PDB file of C-alpha atoms in Angstrom:
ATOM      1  CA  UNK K  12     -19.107 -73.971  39.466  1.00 50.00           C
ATOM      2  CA  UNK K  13     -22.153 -74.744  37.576  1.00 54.00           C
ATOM      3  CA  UNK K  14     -24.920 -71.662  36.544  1.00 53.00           C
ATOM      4  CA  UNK K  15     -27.796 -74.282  36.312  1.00 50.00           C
ATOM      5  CA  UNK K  16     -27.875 -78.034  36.400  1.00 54.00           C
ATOM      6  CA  UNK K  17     -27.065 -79.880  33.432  1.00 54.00           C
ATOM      7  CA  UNK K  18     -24.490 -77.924  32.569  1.00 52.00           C
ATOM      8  CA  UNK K  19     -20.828 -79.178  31.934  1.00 53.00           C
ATOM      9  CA  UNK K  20     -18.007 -78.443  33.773  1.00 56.00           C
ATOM     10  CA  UNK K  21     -14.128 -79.311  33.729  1.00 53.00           C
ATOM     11  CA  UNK K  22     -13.991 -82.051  36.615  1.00 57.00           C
ATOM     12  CA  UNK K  23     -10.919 -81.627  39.156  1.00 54.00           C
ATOM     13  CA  UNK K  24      -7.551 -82.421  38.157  1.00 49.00           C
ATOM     14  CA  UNK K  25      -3.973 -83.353  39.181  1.00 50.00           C
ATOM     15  CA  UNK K  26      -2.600 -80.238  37.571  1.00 48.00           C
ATOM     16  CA  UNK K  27      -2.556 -78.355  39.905  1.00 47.00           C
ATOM     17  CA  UNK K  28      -0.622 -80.705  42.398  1.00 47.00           C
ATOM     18  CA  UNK K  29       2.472 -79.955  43.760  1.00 47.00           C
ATOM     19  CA  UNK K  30       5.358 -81.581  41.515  1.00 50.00           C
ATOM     20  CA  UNK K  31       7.141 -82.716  44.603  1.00 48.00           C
ATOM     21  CA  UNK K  32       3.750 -84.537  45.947  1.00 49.00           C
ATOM     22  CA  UNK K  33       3.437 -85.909  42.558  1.00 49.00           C
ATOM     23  CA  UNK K  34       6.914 -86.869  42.332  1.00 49.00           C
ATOM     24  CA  UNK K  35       6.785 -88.680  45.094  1.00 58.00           C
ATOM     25  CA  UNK K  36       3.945 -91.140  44.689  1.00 72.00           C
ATOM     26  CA  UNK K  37       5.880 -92.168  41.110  1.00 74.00           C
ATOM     27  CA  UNK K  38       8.843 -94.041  40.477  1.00 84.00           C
ATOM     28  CA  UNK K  39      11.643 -93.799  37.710  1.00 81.00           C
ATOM     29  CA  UNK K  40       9.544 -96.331  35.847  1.00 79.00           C
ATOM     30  CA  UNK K  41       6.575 -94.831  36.342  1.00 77.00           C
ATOM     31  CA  UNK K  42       8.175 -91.748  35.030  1.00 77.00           C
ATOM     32  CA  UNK K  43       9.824 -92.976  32.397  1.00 75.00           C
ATOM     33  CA  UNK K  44       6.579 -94.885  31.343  1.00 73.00           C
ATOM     34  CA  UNK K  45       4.553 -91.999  31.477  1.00 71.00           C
ATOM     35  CA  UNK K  46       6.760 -89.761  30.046  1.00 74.00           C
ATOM     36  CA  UNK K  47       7.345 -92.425  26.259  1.00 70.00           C
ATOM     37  CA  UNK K  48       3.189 -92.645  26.562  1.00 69.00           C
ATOM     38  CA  UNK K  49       3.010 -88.719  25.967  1.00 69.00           C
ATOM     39  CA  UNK K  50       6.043 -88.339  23.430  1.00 67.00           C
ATOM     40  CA  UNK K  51       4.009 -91.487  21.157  1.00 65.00           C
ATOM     41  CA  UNK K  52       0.973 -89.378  21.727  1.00 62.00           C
ATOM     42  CA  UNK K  53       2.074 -86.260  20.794  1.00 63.00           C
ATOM     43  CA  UNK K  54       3.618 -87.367  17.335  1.00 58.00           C
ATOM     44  CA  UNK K  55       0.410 -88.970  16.884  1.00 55.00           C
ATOM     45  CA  UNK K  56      -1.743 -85.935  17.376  1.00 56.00           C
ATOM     46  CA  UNK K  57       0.606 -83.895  15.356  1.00 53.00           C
ATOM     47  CA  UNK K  58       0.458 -86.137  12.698  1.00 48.00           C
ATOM     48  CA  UNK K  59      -3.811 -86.498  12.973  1.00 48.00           C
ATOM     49  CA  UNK K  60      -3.407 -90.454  13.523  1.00 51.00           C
ATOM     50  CA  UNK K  61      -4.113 -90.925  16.926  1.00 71.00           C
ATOM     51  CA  UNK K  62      -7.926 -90.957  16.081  1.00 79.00           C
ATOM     52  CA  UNK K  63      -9.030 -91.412  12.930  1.00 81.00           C
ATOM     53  CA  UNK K  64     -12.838 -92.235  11.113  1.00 84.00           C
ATOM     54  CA  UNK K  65     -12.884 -94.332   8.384  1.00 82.00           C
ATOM     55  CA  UNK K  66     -16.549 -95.040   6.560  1.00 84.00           C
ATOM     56  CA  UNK K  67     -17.559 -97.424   4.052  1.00 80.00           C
ATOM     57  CA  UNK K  68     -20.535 -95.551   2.951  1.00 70.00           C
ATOM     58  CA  UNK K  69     -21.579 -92.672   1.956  1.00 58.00           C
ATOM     59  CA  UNK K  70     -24.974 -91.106   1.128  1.00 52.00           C
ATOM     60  CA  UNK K  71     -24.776 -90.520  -2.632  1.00 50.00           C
ATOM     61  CA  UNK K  72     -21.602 -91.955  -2.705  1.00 51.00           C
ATOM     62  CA  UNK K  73     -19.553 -88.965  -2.881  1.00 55.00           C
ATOM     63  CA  UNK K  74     -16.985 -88.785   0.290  1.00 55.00           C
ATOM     64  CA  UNK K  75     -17.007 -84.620   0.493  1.00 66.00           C
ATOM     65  CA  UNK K  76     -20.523 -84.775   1.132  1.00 76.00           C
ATOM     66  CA  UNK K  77     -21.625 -84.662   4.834  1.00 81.00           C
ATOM     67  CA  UNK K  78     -23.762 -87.842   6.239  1.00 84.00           C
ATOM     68  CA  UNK K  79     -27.736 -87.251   5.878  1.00 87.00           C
ATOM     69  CA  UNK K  80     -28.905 -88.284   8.918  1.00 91.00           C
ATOM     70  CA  UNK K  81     -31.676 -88.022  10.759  1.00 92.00           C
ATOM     71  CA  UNK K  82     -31.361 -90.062  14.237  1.00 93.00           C
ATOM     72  CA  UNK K  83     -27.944 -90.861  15.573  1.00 94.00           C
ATOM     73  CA  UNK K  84     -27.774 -93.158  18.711  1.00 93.00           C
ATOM     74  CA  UNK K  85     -24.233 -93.940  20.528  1.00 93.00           C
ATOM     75  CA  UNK K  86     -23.868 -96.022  22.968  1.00 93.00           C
ATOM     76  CA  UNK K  87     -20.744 -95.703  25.356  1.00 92.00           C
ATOM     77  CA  UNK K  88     -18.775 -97.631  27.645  1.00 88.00           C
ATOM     78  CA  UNK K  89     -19.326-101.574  27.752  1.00 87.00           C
ATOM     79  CA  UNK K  90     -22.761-102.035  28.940  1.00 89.00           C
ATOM     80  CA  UNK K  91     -24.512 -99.575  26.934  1.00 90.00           C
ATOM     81  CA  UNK K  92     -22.845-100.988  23.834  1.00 89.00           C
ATOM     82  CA  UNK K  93     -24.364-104.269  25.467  1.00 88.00           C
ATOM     83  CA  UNK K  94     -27.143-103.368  25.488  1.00 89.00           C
ATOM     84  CA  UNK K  95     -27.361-102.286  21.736  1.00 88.00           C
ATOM     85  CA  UNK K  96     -25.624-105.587  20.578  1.00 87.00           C
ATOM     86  CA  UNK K  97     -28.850-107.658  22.965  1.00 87.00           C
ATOM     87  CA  UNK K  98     -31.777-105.837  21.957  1.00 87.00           C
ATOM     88  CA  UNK K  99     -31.530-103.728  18.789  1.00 87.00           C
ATOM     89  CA  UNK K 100     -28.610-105.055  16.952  1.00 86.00           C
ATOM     90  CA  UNK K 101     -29.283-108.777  17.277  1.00 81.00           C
ATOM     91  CA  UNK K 102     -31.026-108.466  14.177  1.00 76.00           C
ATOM     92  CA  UNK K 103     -30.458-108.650  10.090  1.00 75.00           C
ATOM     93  CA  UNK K 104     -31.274-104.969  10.106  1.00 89.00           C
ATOM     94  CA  UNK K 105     -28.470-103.105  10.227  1.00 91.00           C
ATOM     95  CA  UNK K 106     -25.022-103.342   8.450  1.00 90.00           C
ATOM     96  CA  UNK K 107     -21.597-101.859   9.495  1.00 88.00           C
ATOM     97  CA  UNK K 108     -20.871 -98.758   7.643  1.00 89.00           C
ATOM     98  CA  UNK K 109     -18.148 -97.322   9.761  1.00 87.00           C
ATOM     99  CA  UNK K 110     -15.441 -97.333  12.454  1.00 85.00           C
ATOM    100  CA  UNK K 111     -13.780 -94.870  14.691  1.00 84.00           C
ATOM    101  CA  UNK K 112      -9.722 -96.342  14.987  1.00 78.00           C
ATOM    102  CA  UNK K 113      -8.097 -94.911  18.758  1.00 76.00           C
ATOM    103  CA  UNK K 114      -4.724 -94.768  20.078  1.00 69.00           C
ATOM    104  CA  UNK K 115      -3.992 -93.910  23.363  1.00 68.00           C
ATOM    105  CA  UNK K 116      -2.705 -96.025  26.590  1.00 61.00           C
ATOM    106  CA  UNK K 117      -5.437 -98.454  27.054  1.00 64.00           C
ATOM    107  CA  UNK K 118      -6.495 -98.810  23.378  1.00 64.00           C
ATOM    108  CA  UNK K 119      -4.655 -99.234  20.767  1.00 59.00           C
ATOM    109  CA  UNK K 120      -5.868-100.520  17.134  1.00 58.00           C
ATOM    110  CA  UNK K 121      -4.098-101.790  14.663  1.00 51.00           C
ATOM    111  CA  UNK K 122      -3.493-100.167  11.057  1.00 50.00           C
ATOM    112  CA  UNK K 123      -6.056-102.336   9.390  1.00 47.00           C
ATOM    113  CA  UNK K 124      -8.606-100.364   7.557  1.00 46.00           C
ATOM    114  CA  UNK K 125     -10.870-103.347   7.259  1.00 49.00           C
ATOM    115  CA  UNK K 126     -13.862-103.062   9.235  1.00 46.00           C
ATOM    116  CA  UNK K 127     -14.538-106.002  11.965  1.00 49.00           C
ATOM    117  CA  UNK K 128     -16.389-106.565  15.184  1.00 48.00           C
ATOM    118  CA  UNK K 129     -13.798-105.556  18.182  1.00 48.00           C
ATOM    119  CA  UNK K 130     -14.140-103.944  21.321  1.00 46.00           C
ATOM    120  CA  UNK K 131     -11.061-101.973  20.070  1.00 51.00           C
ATOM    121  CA  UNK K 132     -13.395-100.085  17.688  1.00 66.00           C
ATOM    122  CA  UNK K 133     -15.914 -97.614  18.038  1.00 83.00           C
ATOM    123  CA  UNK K 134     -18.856 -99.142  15.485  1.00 87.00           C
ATOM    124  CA  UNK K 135     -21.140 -97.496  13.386  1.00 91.00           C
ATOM    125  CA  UNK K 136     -24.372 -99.174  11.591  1.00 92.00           C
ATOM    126  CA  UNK K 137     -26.873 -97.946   9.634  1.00 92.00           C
ATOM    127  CA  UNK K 138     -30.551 -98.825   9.916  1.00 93.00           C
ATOM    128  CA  UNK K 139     -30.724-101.123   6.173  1.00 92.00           C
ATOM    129  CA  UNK K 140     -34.665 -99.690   5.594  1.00 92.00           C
ATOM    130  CA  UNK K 141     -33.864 -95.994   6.735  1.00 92.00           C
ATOM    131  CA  UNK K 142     -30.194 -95.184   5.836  1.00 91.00           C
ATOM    132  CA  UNK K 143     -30.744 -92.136   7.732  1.00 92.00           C
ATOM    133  CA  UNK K 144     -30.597 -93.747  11.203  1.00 93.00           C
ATOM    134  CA  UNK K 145     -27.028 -95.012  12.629  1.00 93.00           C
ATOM    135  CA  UNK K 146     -26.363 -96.411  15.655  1.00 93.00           C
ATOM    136  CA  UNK K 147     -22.696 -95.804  17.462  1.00 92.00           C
ATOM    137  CA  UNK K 148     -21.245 -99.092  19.927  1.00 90.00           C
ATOM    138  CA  UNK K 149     -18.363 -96.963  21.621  1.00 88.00           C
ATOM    139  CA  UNK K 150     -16.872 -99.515  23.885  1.00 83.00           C
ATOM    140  CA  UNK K 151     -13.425 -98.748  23.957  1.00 80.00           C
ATOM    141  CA  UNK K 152     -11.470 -96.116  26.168  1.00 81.00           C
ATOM    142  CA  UNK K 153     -11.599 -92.408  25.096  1.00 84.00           C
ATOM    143  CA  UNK K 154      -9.105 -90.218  27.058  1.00 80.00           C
ATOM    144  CA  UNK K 155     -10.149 -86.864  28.347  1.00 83.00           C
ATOM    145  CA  UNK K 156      -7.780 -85.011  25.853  1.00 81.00           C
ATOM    146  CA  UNK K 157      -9.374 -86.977  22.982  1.00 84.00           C
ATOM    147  CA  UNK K 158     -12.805 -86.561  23.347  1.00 88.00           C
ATOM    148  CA  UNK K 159     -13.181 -83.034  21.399  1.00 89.00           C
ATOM    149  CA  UNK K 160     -10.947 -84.475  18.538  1.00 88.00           C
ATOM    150  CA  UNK K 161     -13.658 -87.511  18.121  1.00 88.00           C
ATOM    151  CA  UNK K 162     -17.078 -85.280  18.493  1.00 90.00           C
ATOM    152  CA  UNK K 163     -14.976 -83.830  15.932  1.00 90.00           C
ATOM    153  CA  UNK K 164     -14.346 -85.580  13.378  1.00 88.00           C
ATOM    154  CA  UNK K 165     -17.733 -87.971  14.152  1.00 90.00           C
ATOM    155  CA  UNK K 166     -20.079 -85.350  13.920  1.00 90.00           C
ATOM    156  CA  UNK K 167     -17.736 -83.361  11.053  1.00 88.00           C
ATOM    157  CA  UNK K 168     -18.923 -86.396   9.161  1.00 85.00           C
ATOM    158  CA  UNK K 169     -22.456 -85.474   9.477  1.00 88.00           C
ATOM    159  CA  UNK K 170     -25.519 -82.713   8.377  1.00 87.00           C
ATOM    160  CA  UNK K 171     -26.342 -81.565  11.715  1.00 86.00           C
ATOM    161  CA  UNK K 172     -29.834 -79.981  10.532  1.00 87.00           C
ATOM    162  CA  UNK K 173     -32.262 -82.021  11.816  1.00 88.00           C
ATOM    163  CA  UNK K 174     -30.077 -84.295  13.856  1.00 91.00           C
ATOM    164  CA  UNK K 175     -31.316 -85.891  16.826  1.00 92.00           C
ATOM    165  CA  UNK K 176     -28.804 -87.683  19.210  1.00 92.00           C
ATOM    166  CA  UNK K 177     -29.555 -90.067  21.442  1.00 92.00           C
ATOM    167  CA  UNK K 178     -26.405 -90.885  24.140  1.00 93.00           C
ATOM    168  CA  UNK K 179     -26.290 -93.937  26.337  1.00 93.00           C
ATOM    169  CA  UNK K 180     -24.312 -94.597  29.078  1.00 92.00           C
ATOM    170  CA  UNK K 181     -24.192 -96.240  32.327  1.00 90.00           C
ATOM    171  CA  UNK K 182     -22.640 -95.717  35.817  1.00 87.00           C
ATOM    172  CA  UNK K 183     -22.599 -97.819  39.111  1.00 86.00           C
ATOM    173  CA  UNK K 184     -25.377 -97.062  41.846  1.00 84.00           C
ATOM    174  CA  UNK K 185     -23.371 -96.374  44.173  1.00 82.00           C
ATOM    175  CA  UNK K 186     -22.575 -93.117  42.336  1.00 85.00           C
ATOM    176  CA  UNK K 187     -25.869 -92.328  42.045  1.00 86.00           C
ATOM    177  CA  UNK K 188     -26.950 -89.395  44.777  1.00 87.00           C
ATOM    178  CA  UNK K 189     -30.174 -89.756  46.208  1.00 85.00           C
ATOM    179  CA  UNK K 190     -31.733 -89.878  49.885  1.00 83.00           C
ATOM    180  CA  UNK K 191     -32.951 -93.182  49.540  1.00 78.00           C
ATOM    181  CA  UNK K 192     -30.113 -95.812  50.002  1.00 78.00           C
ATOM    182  CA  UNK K 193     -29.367 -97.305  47.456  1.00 72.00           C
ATOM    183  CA  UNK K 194     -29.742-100.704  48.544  1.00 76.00           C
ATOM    184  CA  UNK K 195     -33.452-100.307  48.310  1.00 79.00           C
ATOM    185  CA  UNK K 196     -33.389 -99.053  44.568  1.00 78.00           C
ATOM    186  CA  UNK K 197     -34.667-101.755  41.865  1.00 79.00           C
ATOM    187  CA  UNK K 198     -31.135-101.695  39.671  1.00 76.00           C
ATOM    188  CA  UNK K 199     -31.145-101.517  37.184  1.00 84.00           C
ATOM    189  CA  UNK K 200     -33.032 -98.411  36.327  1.00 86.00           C
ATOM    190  CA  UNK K 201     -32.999 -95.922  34.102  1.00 88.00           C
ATOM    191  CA  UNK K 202     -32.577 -91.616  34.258  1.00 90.00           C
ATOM    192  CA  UNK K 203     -32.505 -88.192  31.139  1.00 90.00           C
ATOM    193  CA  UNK K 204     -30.899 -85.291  30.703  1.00 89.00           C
ATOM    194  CA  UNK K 205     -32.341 -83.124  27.421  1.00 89.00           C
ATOM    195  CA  UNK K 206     -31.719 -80.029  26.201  1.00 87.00           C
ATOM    196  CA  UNK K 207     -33.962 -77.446  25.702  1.00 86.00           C
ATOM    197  CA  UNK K 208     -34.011 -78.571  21.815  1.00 85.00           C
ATOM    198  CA  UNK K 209     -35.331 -81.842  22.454  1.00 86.00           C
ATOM    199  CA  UNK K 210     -39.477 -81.443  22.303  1.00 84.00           C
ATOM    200  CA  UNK K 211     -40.712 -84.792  22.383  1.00 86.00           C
ATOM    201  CA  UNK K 212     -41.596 -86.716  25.061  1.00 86.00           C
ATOM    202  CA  UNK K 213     -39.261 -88.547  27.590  1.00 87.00           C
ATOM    203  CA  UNK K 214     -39.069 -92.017  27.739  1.00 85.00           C
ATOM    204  CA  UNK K 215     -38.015 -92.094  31.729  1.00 88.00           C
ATOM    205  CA  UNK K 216     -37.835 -89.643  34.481  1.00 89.00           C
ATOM    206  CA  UNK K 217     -34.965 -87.088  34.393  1.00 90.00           C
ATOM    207  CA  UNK K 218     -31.814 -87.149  36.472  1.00 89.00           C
ATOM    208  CA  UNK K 219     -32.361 -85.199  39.514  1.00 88.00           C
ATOM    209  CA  UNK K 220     -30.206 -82.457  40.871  1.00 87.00           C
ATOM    210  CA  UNK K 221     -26.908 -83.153  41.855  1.00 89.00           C
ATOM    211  CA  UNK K 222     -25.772 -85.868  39.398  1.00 88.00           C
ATOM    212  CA  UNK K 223     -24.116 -84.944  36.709  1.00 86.00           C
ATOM    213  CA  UNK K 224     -23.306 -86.972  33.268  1.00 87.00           C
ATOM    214  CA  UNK K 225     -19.370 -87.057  32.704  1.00 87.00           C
ATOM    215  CA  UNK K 226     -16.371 -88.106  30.157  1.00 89.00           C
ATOM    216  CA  UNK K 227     -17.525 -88.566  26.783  1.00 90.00           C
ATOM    217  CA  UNK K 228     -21.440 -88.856  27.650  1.00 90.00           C
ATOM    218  CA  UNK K 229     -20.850 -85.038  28.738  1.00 88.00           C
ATOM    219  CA  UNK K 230     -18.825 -84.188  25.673  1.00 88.00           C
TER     220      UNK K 230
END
C-alpha cells in the first residue's frame, strides 16, 4: 500500500499462486517453453549480456568518464518513441550516439555492435548544438526483472548532478480513472507526475489521484 500518491509500488503477481492452479492452466509445452526461456536468461544475466549499452561517443573522448549531461528525455513504449521520431527528431539536429542491446522473450537483438535504426533497440541521440541534451526512443520490450539492470547501466553512464529527466509514456483511456466517462474526453490528452526536485513550471495538468505510472515509466 502506498504512503502518498506518486509513490511506487510492486504491482500484484502470480507468485504467490498456488502451483497446482498454475499447473493447471499450462501444458508440457508451455512448461517446457517457459522453463528453456529462464535457463537462456539466467546464463545471460550471469554472464552481464542480456542487456548491454554500447556508445559511440563520449564527452572528452575518454570512455571511464561519466556522460555530461544536462537534459535527458526517454521516450518509452511505441507511441511515445513516435512521437519523438514526428516532431523532434525529424530533423538534421541530432545524431545517434548510442544504443541499449536487450534479450529477453519478446526482444531479442542480434550481436551486431553497429548502431542502426530498429525497433529492437533502445536509441540514444544527442542534441548536435548542445551535446549535453540526449534524447532516449525506448520502443522495445523491457521485462519487469530487467528494468533495474537498464536504469543501471543507462544512468551509470551518466553525471547525475544537474540532470533533469524527462519520461514519456503513454497508456490507453480506458485505463485512465476518472468520473467523467471516458467517451467524452478529447484523446488524446496529456497528464505529470514530478518530484519534489523538479521546480519549474509544468507543461500540463498533473495526474490525479488514483492513477499511477507503471513498468519502466515507474522505474
Amino acid at each position: 500500500m502506498a504512503t502518498f500518491f506518486g509513490e511506487v509500488v510492486v504491482a500484484p503477481s502470480r507468485a504467490g499462486l498456488d502451483e497446482e492452479e498454475e499447473a493447471r492452466e499450462e501444458t508440457p509445452e508451455d512448461r517446457e517453453i517457459r522453463r528453456e526461456i529462464e535457463k537462456k536468461r539466467y546464463r545471460r544475466r550471469c554472464s552481464g549480456g542480456e542487456i548491454d549499452v554500447l556508445w559511440t561517443w563520449k564527452s572528452g573522448g575518454c570512455a571511464e568518464e561519466p556522460l555530461v549531461c544536462s537534459r535527458f528525455i526517454v521516450a518509452i513504449g511505441r507511441n511515445a518513441a513516435a512521437f519523438l521520431s514526428s516532431f523532434i527528431l525529424d530533423s538534421v539536429c541530432w545524431e545517434v550516439v548510442g544504443v541499449v542491446k536487450l534479450w529477453n522473450e519478446w526482444c531479442r537483438t542480434s550481436s551486431t555492435t553497429n548502431v542502426l535504426p530498429t525497433d529492437s533497440f533502445c536509441l540514444f541521440y544527442r542534441l548536435i548544438s548542445d551535446p549535453t541534451v540526449l534524447l532516449c526512443q525506448c520502443s522495445c520490450y523491457v521485462a519487469e526483472d530487467q528494468q533495474f539492470q537498464w536504469l543501471e547501466k543507462v544512468f551509470g553512464s551518466m553525471q547525475k548532478k544537474g540532470l533533469q529527466v524527462t519520461i514519456l509514456s503513454t497508456c490507453p483511456v480506458a485505463d485512465y480513472k476518472t468520473q467523467e466517462s471516458t467517451l467524452t474526453l478529447a484523446s488524446p490528452f496529456l497528464k505529470a507526475l514530478k518530484t519534489k526536485e523538479f521546480q519549474d513550471q509544468v507543461c500540463c495538468p498533473l495526474l490525479e489521484q488514483p492513477n499511477i505510472v507503471r513498468d519502466l515509466p515507474a522505474a
